[in-house]
């Protein structure tokens, strides 16, 4: 089964091979859903699992995500032909005052790898911008990142504003100093301490 | 190169050398062994009873004939090691009668424990040589235990091993077993040293008949010997460390002289594991800073004589692999490596000032051997290792995580921790909140399960086995 080869090529971090195999499968008339779910997304789930187990390292996980995105790029023009909608839209950004984006980028890439539509607002994003972007994109989730304890209060303010906005958008938070207890305290819908965990959490929040 | 720890100046070393010469010339060293006395006498040394006196010229001549560096050949040639100058080896713990259990209780060590340490050495990325008497097995007759241990050392690992210095006879048997492995005595002579044995003086200023006899046998067969003092400052040596260094230098140089008289050019190592007596208990302390000071001075004095050096490594007075054990052991191990010791004995496993070996402590120390080896490896500064092009490409505010170079080198550029936890607190809790010694207990069974016996000719193994049986009966 050639879709399995796409899965394998993602796990081998081979961007060119993933593109090529995806194109071949499309030409052969293989079901697009199967290419996407059984090939690309399943592979990223496996990558996330292996990363959490300590088998794969951060740069390898990112290379796999890039390979997966290359396959997704090939599929995208054809996805519009079917009624295949993204799994959900996620707004992601680092909160006001915080310029650290490596962790946020990692989570963003993994979420794209899991089939979400990700809108990345970048770093040092103020509350209003998060609220507006959630509205404009009809997002299901806003994901907030902070590396500094000094910017954690900005998370609290943003979560509160998003609630007040009445859009019903869910929030999730993460970053080195952030804890489950802090998430509960500020009324966020969830927290994860690594990127694969954040993907799991996003799936749960969208399904809820 | 700058290191704040420079224990001795050149002038101070000259002064210590002068004191050692004074002791050798005027007090002398007692050799409780007839052949040793014969050898000294035949070379015109002044003798009075068992006391031998040395002139500076006699010492100088012996020291000059000893190599500053030599190779110890392993039965797997890829695992041969060089000892001396910039080259050094990590060697496991030595001489412990007990095994420390994970809870700090002790039990008598057995041959099975010895064999398991051989297997850990064989599967280790960081232990360069196999030991001898890594534990003293209580379940085999002590008179022939060295034969059982040598057999295990040779058969269970293909790394170079330590020889048996237990007596003249024990040393001879060690050479005979090595001859079986290397295809006969003549062939062994051609290969050169395949073992390193530990010859200790009996401080102050004596050599026992066993040790002097073993030294003669091993030097004659061109097998390497560490000549070492273990002076307890304040009891078997002066309370001040400069006095200890002078005393150990006299003892070590007299042993080296004997080896060079037997066989000029025989590989020898200037060794010391001298330390302080704990004044509160009267016991030997090896976790104290005085040990590391002596380690540093030992490396310097050995270089003063252009000789390879030996000291202890991961030493501690703690009885369990706790924070004290980790701190003391790593300080001593790091001091030995950074100061240029060439043969770092007791690199892994020792607890309680040599009283016990701990499997958990072995695994923790072994990882520190890897860490230290990595730390002191000279940095390679090249256009490629700087890579201005990449830095300019990433530019201001970019990131390096997705650079192809980062991906390519992510498994090899940094030291990969096996045992030391690097997870965040949530991950650590999810994994059972394990301390490093608890993680080591888990790793131990995995390591032993991963062991594969290295290839050995069935004929050689049978001959070795037959040799040990015959000697045990006789």
XYZ file of C-alpha atoms in Angstrom:
682
model
C 0.000 0.000 0.000
C 1.674 3.187 -1.221
C 0.013 5.530 1.294
C 2.103 3.654 3.841
C 5.194 4.812 1.888
C 4.155 8.445 2.418
C 3.848 7.702 6.126
C 7.325 6.161 6.008
C 8.838 9.070 4.061
C 7.589 11.554 6.705
C 9.255 9.424 9.372
C 12.433 9.516 7.282
C 12.205 13.353 7.199
C 12.382 13.196 3.383
C 10.588 16.280 2.079
C 11.217 15.574 -1.631
C 10.076 11.983 -1.324
C 6.882 12.946 0.511
C 5.998 15.452 -2.269
C 6.781 12.971 -4.982
C 4.843 10.093 -3.401
C 1.866 12.331 -2.662
C 1.765 13.471 -6.290
C 1.968 9.862 -7.478
C -0.917 8.817 -5.262
C -3.022 11.732 -6.511
C -2.292 10.764 -10.108
C -3.178 7.178 -9.352
C -6.540 8.362 -8.081
C -6.072 7.288 -4.480
C -8.645 8.684 -2.082
C -7.461 12.114 -0.916
C -8.799 11.542 2.591
C -6.710 8.418 2.829
C -3.550 10.203 1.648
C -4.146 12.960 4.185
C -5.225 10.914 7.180
C -3.513 7.546 6.761
C -0.378 8.992 5.213
C 0.463 12.474 6.407
C -1.486 13.016 9.636
C -0.917 9.500 10.937
C 2.797 9.963 10.341
C 2.848 13.160 12.389
C 0.969 11.393 15.186
C 3.687 8.756 15.160
C 6.356 11.488 15.132
C 4.688 13.164 18.124
C 4.533 9.859 19.970
C 8.185 9.086 19.301
C 9.181 12.593 20.359
C 7.313 12.243 23.668
C 9.086 8.922 24.238
C 12.459 10.560 23.670
C 13.144 8.568 20.503
C 13.010 11.541 18.133
C 14.738 14.854 18.831
C 13.351 18.369 18.351
C 15.110 19.143 15.013
C 13.958 15.764 13.680
C 10.357 16.439 14.673
C 10.570 19.774 12.854
C 12.065 18.144 9.754
C 9.221 15.632 9.785
C 6.720 18.515 10.079
C 8.343 20.223 7.092
C 8.156 17.014 5.074
C 4.517 16.633 6.021
C 3.799 20.223 5.012
C 5.364 19.584 1.619
C 2.907 16.728 1.110
C 0.063 18.921 2.332
C 1.116 21.594 -0.194
C 0.658 19.077 -2.998
C -2.753 18.048 -1.662
C -4.124 21.523 -0.929
C -5.349 22.539 -4.400
C -7.264 19.253 -4.562
C -8.693 19.500 -1.060
C -10.950 22.358 -2.239
C -12.569 19.950 -4.717
C -13.866 17.756 -1.975
C -15.821 18.760 1.107
C -12.739 18.109 3.189
C -12.587 20.912 5.740
C -9.649 21.464 8.057
C -10.074 19.944 11.503
C -10.454 23.415 12.966
C -8.819 26.823 13.066
C -6.324 27.717 15.748
C -5.012 31.202 16.455
C -1.554 31.013 18.011
C 0.820 33.656 19.373
C 3.184 34.722 22.123
C 1.505 37.091 24.580
C 2.213 40.794 25.029
C 5.724 41.542 26.286
C 7.176 38.152 25.317
C 9.453 37.825 22.291
C 10.241 34.118 22.562
C 8.787 32.110 19.731
C 10.671 28.830 19.362
C 8.219 26.839 21.493
C 5.240 28.543 19.893
C 6.536 27.791 16.385
C 7.059 24.170 17.310
C 3.484 23.826 18.549
C 2.189 25.656 15.448
C 4.015 23.294 13.114
C 2.768 20.233 14.952
C -0.804 21.521 14.814
C -0.522 22.080 11.073
C 0.887 18.607 10.861
C -2.216 17.309 12.579
C -4.413 18.926 9.937
C -5.492 22.126 11.727
C -5.654 25.484 10.013
C -3.145 27.529 12.007
C -3.080 31.339 12.049
C 0.182 32.474 13.593
C 0.068 36.034 14.991
C 3.781 35.974 15.908
C 5.284 37.437 19.081
C 4.384 40.270 21.485
C 0.709 40.037 20.516
C -1.731 42.217 22.470
C -5.096 41.070 23.737
C -7.189 42.968 21.196
C -5.338 41.360 18.318
C -6.073 37.860 19.653
C -9.774 38.714 20.093
C -10.020 40.229 16.611
C -8.201 37.343 14.920
C -10.439 34.794 16.641
C -13.491 36.640 15.314
C -12.134 37.191 11.790
C -11.078 33.589 11.333
C -14.046 31.999 13.107
C -11.488 30.126 15.196
C -12.248 27.247 17.562
C -9.108 27.722 19.702
C -6.699 30.473 20.720
C -3.329 29.111 21.860
C -1.171 31.411 23.993
C 2.544 31.047 24.672
C 4.789 32.654 27.313
C 8.369 31.914 28.348
C 8.679 34.552 31.056
C 6.931 34.567 34.421
C 6.612 38.336 33.940
C 4.405 37.880 30.875
C 2.151 35.236 32.421
C -0.279 37.937 33.720
C -0.805 38.941 30.058
C -2.105 35.392 29.515
C -4.658 35.880 32.263
C -5.825 39.182 30.722
C -6.089 37.698 27.229
C -8.015 34.636 28.414
C -10.448 36.928 30.272
C -10.972 39.206 27.227
C -11.592 36.220 24.948
C -14.261 34.983 27.377
C -15.893 38.402 27.523
C -15.933 38.607 23.716
C -18.683 35.978 23.760
C -17.300 34.180 20.735
C -17.195 30.882 22.615
C -13.615 30.343 21.463
C -11.590 27.910 23.643
C -8.168 28.828 25.012
C -5.054 26.785 25.679
C -1.737 27.885 27.138
C 1.854 26.668 27.298
C 5.474 27.631 27.894
C 8.258 26.687 30.307
C 6.929 28.417 33.485
C 3.273 27.632 32.764
C 1.579 24.876 34.778
C -1.704 23.039 34.835
C -2.555 24.817 38.081
C -1.989 28.220 36.471
C -4.240 27.242 33.564
C -7.015 26.297 35.959
C -6.542 29.451 37.984
C -6.886 31.827 35.028
C -9.784 29.852 33.559
C -8.012 28.569 30.447
C -9.482 25.436 28.870
C -6.231 23.555 28.866
C -2.462 23.289 29.132
C 0.244 21.063 27.710
C 3.924 20.782 28.501
C 5.015 19.691 25.041
C 4.037 20.043 21.380
C 2.498 16.590 20.818
C 0.492 17.090 24.024
C -0.770 20.401 22.650
C -2.010 18.629 19.502
C -3.849 16.065 21.629
C -5.393 18.829 23.700
C -6.480 20.799 20.594
C -8.214 17.689 19.235
C -10.076 17.238 22.524
C -11.108 20.901 22.685
C -12.400 20.888 19.102
C -14.340 17.679 19.680
C -15.883 18.885 22.945
C 45.714 27.280 28.884
C 44.595 28.545 32.246
C 43.304 26.509 35.159
C 43.173 28.010 38.657
C 44.206 24.635 40.057
C 48.006 24.640 39.667
C 49.008 22.909 42.855
C 52.788 23.129 42.539
C 55.198 25.594 40.960
C 58.400 24.405 39.276
C 60.387 25.646 42.245
C 58.164 23.738 44.669
C 58.575 20.550 42.611
C 62.357 20.985 42.718
C 62.141 21.266 46.498
C 59.957 18.156 46.826
C 62.324 16.254 44.517
C 65.252 17.303 46.706
C 63.483 16.080 49.829
C 62.650 12.745 48.176
C 66.316 12.319 47.174
C 67.360 13.049 50.747
C 64.971 10.375 52.057
C 66.120 7.826 49.446
C 69.792 8.510 50.125
C 69.757 8.743 53.885
C 66.751 6.833 55.255
C 66.377 4.266 52.448
C 63.500 1.974 51.530
C 62.954 -1.509 52.965
C 62.376 -4.290 50.420
C 61.133 -7.415 52.200
C 62.016 -9.616 49.247
C 65.274 -11.490 48.683
C 65.401 -11.294 44.902
C 64.802 -7.550 45.010
C 67.716 -7.142 47.400
C 69.870 -9.346 45.123
C 69.031 -7.171 42.133
C 69.880 -3.940 43.943
C 73.098 -5.474 45.303
C 74.228 -6.730 41.885
C 73.794 -3.209 40.497
C 75.977 -1.718 43.209
C 73.318 -0.146 45.403
C 74.156 0.464 49.047
C 72.315 -2.056 51.216
C 71.933 -2.437 54.950
C 69.894 -5.513 55.885
C 66.634 -5.049 53.989
C 67.192 -1.324 53.561
C 68.236 -0.049 50.142
C 69.789 3.387 49.640
C 69.623 5.306 46.377
C 71.777 8.057 44.897
C 70.210 10.745 42.760
C 72.168 9.461 39.773
C 70.816 5.928 40.185
C 67.271 7.285 40.395
C 67.784 9.599 37.424
C 69.134 6.778 35.280
C 66.127 4.553 36.089
C 63.592 7.309 35.521
C 65.189 8.187 32.183
C 64.914 4.593 30.948
C 61.168 4.408 31.661
C 58.829 5.331 28.772
C 56.668 8.458 29.061
C 53.937 6.748 27.076
C 53.074 3.174 26.093
C 50.325 1.108 24.487
C 48.403 -1.637 26.259
C 47.241 -4.086 23.615
C 43.757 -5.549 23.907
C 42.798 -8.954 22.526
C 40.510 -6.935 20.268
C 43.130 -4.593 18.749
C 40.518 -1.876 18.179
C 40.257 -1.551 21.943
C 43.966 -1.153 22.669
C 44.758 1.962 24.713
C 47.610 4.440 25.043
C 48.710 5.589 28.478
C 50.894 8.667 28.967
C 51.297 12.292 27.916
C 47.943 13.464 26.488
C 46.381 9.980 26.515
C 44.446 8.674 29.489
C 42.162 5.811 30.457
C 39.194 5.401 32.767
C 39.387 2.146 34.755
C 36.695 0.863 37.171
C 36.839 0.562 40.979
C 39.283 -1.824 42.653
C 39.500 -3.887 45.820
C 36.062 -3.548 47.423
C 34.991 -6.492 49.612
C 31.302 -5.566 49.630
C 28.476 -4.727 47.288
C 26.407 -1.743 48.407
C 22.749 -2.510 47.872
C 20.483 0.281 46.590
C 19.287 1.003 50.160
C 22.846 1.372 51.503
C 23.028 -2.043 53.171
C 26.076 -4.107 52.283
C 26.534 -7.763 51.385
C 29.620 -9.821 50.613
C 30.633 -9.666 46.969
C 30.632 -12.814 44.812
C 32.126 -13.981 41.504
C 28.768 -13.258 39.912
C 29.188 -9.613 40.919
C 32.709 -9.606 39.474
C 31.393 -11.065 36.226
C 28.618 -8.490 36.098
C 31.164 -5.680 36.404
C 33.123 -7.276 33.528
C 29.903 -7.171 31.509
C 29.262 -3.529 32.413
C 32.801 -2.623 31.356
C 32.389 -4.540 28.095
C 29.106 -2.739 27.278
C 30.432 0.671 28.367
C 31.046 3.494 25.942
C 33.268 5.274 28.433
C 35.266 2.673 30.413
C 38.525 2.196 28.523
C 39.902 -0.829 30.378
C 38.646 -3.769 32.378
C 39.705 -3.812 36.031
C 41.006 -6.441 38.405
C 39.479 -7.246 41.796
C 36.607 -4.878 40.968
C 35.141 -6.684 43.961
C 36.802 -9.288 46.174
C 34.694 -12.401 45.599
C 33.862 -14.199 48.867
C 32.538 -17.388 47.278
C 35.813 -18.674 45.796
C 38.976 -19.703 47.688
C 41.042 -16.545 48.299
C 44.348 -18.270 47.372
C 43.161 -18.827 43.800
C 40.587 -16.036 43.422
C 42.982 -14.135 41.147
C 42.787 -16.996 38.616
C 38.990 -16.885 38.567
C 39.010 -13.108 38.191
C 41.633 -13.111 35.410
C 39.668 -15.782 33.568
C 36.503 -13.663 33.728
C 38.358 -10.484 32.796
C 39.840 -12.113 29.701
C 36.841 -14.120 28.525
C 33.948 -11.752 29.298
C 35.538 -8.623 27.812
C 37.872 -7.897 24.925
C 39.144 -4.621 26.390
C 42.645 -4.446 27.946
C 42.582 -5.702 31.532
C 44.413 -5.207 34.792
C 46.812 -7.915 35.883
C 47.201 -9.801 39.115
C 49.832 -8.407 41.496
C 48.759 -10.564 44.464
C 52.159 -12.292 44.788
C 55.171 -13.375 42.776
C 53.327 -16.582 41.940
C 50.104 -14.696 41.168
C 51.960 -12.361 38.824
C 53.630 -15.299 37.075
C 50.241 -16.952 36.583
C 48.879 -13.712 35.158
C 51.682 -13.645 32.596
C 51.116 -17.329 31.792
C 47.401 -16.732 31.171
C 48.221 -13.768 28.938
C 50.679 -16.017 27.067
C 47.878 -18.491 26.376
C 45.762 -15.698 24.880
C 48.582 -14.268 22.754
C 49.989 -17.570 21.559
C 52.977 -18.156 23.778
C 55.559 -16.300 25.833
C 57.689 -15.264 22.858
C 54.692 -13.870 21.030
C 53.601 -12.007 24.170
C 57.047 -10.406 24.421
C 56.659 -9.150 20.868
C 53.191 -7.711 21.539
C 54.406 -5.814 24.615
C 52.209 -4.891 27.572
C 48.707 -6.406 27.567
C 48.017 -5.755 31.265
C 48.519 -3.018 33.847
C 48.979 -4.180 37.445
C 48.761 -2.267 40.674
C 51.853 -2.450 42.898
C 51.426 -0.664 46.214
C 54.144 0.377 48.613
C 53.692 -0.275 52.301
C 53.917 3.231 53.664
C 56.023 4.555 55.133
C 59.068 3.498 53.090
C 58.556 -0.247 52.581
C 57.560 -2.799 49.963
C 56.056 -6.134 51.061
C 57.524 -9.361 49.670
C 54.334 -10.022 47.646
C 54.362 -6.615 45.990
C 58.119 -6.466 45.307
C 58.015 -10.041 43.982
C 55.058 -9.344 41.711
C 56.753 -6.177 40.436
C 59.874 -8.146 39.458
C 57.843 -10.827 37.634
C 55.670 -8.331 35.762
C 58.536 -6.010 34.775
C 60.490 -9.013 33.539
C 57.565 -9.965 31.266
C 57.269 -6.362 30.028
C 53.861 -5.976 31.649
C 52.971 -2.465 32.834
C 52.902 -1.661 36.548
C 51.501 1.226 38.508
C 53.824 1.876 41.444
C 51.578 3.579 43.925
C 51.537 4.893 47.454
C 48.465 5.202 49.596
C 49.648 7.416 52.383
C 47.149 8.494 55.023
C 48.295 12.002 55.885
C 48.521 12.182 59.658
C 48.908 8.447 60.266
C 51.060 6.548 57.725
C 52.617 9.808 56.502
C 53.173 13.417 57.559
C 50.151 15.531 58.408
C 51.217 18.185 55.895
C 50.659 17.407 52.214
C 54.074 18.573 50.915
C 55.599 15.997 53.261
C 53.211 13.366 51.883
C 54.214 14.180 48.298
C 57.931 13.940 49.173
C 57.398 10.622 50.980
C 55.315 9.098 48.188
C 57.835 10.274 45.598
C 60.626 8.465 47.436
C 58.574 5.253 47.644
C 57.381 5.359 44.024
C 60.795 6.179 42.545
C 62.409 3.289 44.461
C 59.846 0.878 42.979
C 60.314 2.322 39.507
C 64.068 1.900 39.908
C 63.638 -1.791 40.770
C 61.463 -2.308 37.668
C 64.030 -0.569 35.427
C 66.901 -2.630 36.867
C 64.963 -5.814 36.059
C 64.046 -4.676 32.562
C 65.197 -1.258 31.323
C 62.313 0.377 29.489
C 59.625 -1.610 31.352
C 56.403 0.455 31.322
C 55.698 1.966 34.755
C 53.286 4.557 36.099
C 53.883 7.049 38.929
C 50.831 6.440 41.093
C 49.248 7.742 44.232
C 45.985 7.604 46.020
C 47.285 9.281 49.134
C 44.754 11.235 51.131
C 43.974 12.500 54.599
C 43.044 10.566 57.718
C 39.790 11.858 59.100
C 40.855 13.302 62.462
C 37.424 12.712 64.028
C 37.237 8.991 63.275
C 40.766 7.848 62.410
C 39.425 6.459 59.143
C 40.699 7.167 55.640
C 38.809 9.904 53.869
C 38.784 9.945 50.072
C 35.925 12.391 49.648
C 37.967 15.205 51.160
C 39.572 18.059 49.198
C 43.022 16.839 50.311
C 42.572 13.818 48.011
C 42.066 16.081 45.009
C 45.033 18.253 46.001
C 47.226 15.126 46.067
C 45.753 14.026 42.723
C 46.794 17.335 41.189
C 50.273 17.236 42.743
C 50.692 13.597 41.638
C 49.970 14.519 38.022
C 52.484 17.350 38.258
C 55.232 15.256 39.882
C 54.784 12.495 37.293
C 55.172 15.050 34.501
C 58.242 16.404 36.318
C 59.804 12.952 35.779
C 58.285 12.448 32.286
C 56.312 9.464 33.568
C 52.661 8.516 33.112
C 50.587 9.098 36.262
C 47.870 7.288 38.160
C 45.390 8.482 40.766
C 41.938 7.611 41.989
C 38.854 8.870 40.216
C 35.237 8.725 41.378
C 35.981 8.467 45.094
C 33.661 9.214 47.987
C 33.116 8.488 51.650
C 29.332 8.240 51.198
C 27.648 4.839 51.619
C 24.849 5.294 49.127
C 24.787 6.964 45.689
C 23.422 10.213 47.081
C 24.302 13.875 46.599
C 27.493 13.489 48.688
C 28.626 10.559 46.533
C 27.924 12.450 43.330
C 29.611 15.654 44.453
C 32.748 14.076 45.929
C 33.225 11.537 43.161
C 32.770 13.968 40.315
C 35.134 16.514 41.883
C 37.906 13.929 42.241
C 37.274 12.381 38.820
C 37.260 15.783 37.156
C 40.414 16.851 39.015
C 42.212 13.705 37.831
C 41.210 14.166 34.200
C 41.772 17.916 34.063
C 45.138 17.772 35.789
C 46.421 15.227 33.317
C 46.353 11.889 35.172
C 46.872 9.105 32.609
C 45.542 6.038 34.431
C 42.401 6.954 36.352
C 41.661 3.978 38.576
C 38.410 3.813 40.592
C 36.685 5.833 37.895
C 33.368 4.173 38.669
C 31.514 2.324 41.385
C 33.329 2.970 44.672
C 31.406 3.910 47.837
C 32.439 4.319 51.484
C 36.212 4.940 51.016
C 36.805 1.759 48.996
C 34.694 -0.525 51.221
C 31.983 -1.229 48.652
C 31.152 -1.216 44.967
C 27.670 -0.177 43.941
C 26.219 -1.079 40.553
C 24.106 2.078 40.619
C 27.079 4.254 41.523
C 29.075 2.562 38.755
C 26.505 3.604 36.160
C 26.314 7.180 37.446
C 30.125 7.567 37.591
C 30.466 5.991 34.162
C 28.206 8.666 32.726
C 30.388 11.311 34.374
C 33.419 9.712 32.686
C 31.660 10.362 29.380
C 30.792 13.909 30.427
C 34.368 14.683 31.466
C 35.894 13.059 28.360
C 33.613 15.319 26.312
C 34.324 18.416 28.416
C 38.092 18.288 28.000
C 38.130 17.310 24.339
C 39.847 20.133 22.457
C 37.419 22.289 20.499
C 37.762 22.145 16.732
C 37.566 25.681 15.429
C 37.110 25.645 11.653
C 35.192 27.655 9.056
C 32.598 24.900 9.127
C 32.260 24.783 12.912
C 31.780 28.581 13.005
C 29.735 28.852 9.795
C 29.374 32.600 9.383
C 27.351 31.928 6.247
C 24.603 30.197 8.239
C 24.640 32.876 10.950
C 24.171 35.551 8.281
C 21.455 33.556 6.555
C 19.456 33.135 9.776
C 20.107 36.793 10.479
C 18.712 38.921 13.294
C 15.905 37.339 15.284
C 15.789 34.114 13.236
C 16.106 30.576 14.539
C 18.468 27.658 14.011
C 16.172 24.767 14.886
C 15.198 24.068 11.300
C 18.653 24.627 9.799
C 19.798 21.450 7.989
C 23.004 21.528 10.040
C 21.052 21.405 13.298
C 19.106 18.410 12.015
C 22.258 16.698 10.788
C 24.190 17.127 14.024
C 21.385 16.886 16.588
C 22.379 13.357 17.657
C 26.136 13.746 17.631
C 27.173 17.288 18.491
C 26.120 17.299 22.145
C 26.686 14.741 24.888
C 23.600 12.537 25.022
C 22.612 11.887 28.596
C 21.729 8.285 29.384
C 20.946 8.604 33.035
C 20.848 12.239 34.074
C 17.279 13.550 33.861
C 16.609 16.438 31.486
C 12.818 16.434 31.518
C 10.691 19.221 32.936
C 9.078 18.620 36.298
C 5.774 17.423 34.832
C 7.549 14.866 32.657
C 9.750 13.769 35.550
C 6.683 13.273 37.757
C 4.890 11.380 35.022
C 7.920 9.062 34.832
C 7.598 8.167 38.517
C 9.655 11.013 40.149
C 12.803 8.897 40.070
C 16.117 9.922 41.594
C 19.157 9.203 39.465
C 20.143 6.156 41.577
C 16.643 4.737 41.096
C 16.936 5.301 37.363
C 20.313 3.515 37.538
C 18.740 0.426 39.137
C 16.382 0.251 36.174
C 19.178 0.760 33.694
C 21.327 -1.971 35.279
C 19.094 -4.839 34.198
C 18.834 -3.387 30.690
C 22.598 -3.031 30.406
C 23.251 -6.578 31.607
C 20.575 -7.882 29.243
C 22.250 -6.060 26.338
C 25.591 -7.779 27.027
C 27.005 -10.036 24.330
C 30.049 -12.157 24.997
C 32.872 -10.999 22.717
C 34.333 -13.549 20.336
C 37.136 -15.710 21.636
C 38.678 -18.794 20.065
C 37.100 -21.856 21.747
C 40.571 -23.445 21.933
C 42.004 -20.492 23.844
C 39.033 -20.382 26.202
C 39.345 -24.131 26.827
C 43.078 -23.830 27.450
C 42.562 -20.947 29.878
C 39.861 -22.873 31.673
C 42.053 -25.949 31.879
C 44.960 -23.835 33.185
C 42.802 -22.357 35.964
C 41.480 -25.816 36.943
C 44.977 -27.295 37.043
C 46.359 -24.448 39.157
C 43.423 -24.653 41.550
C 43.988 -28.376 42.100
C 47.762 -28.059 42.419
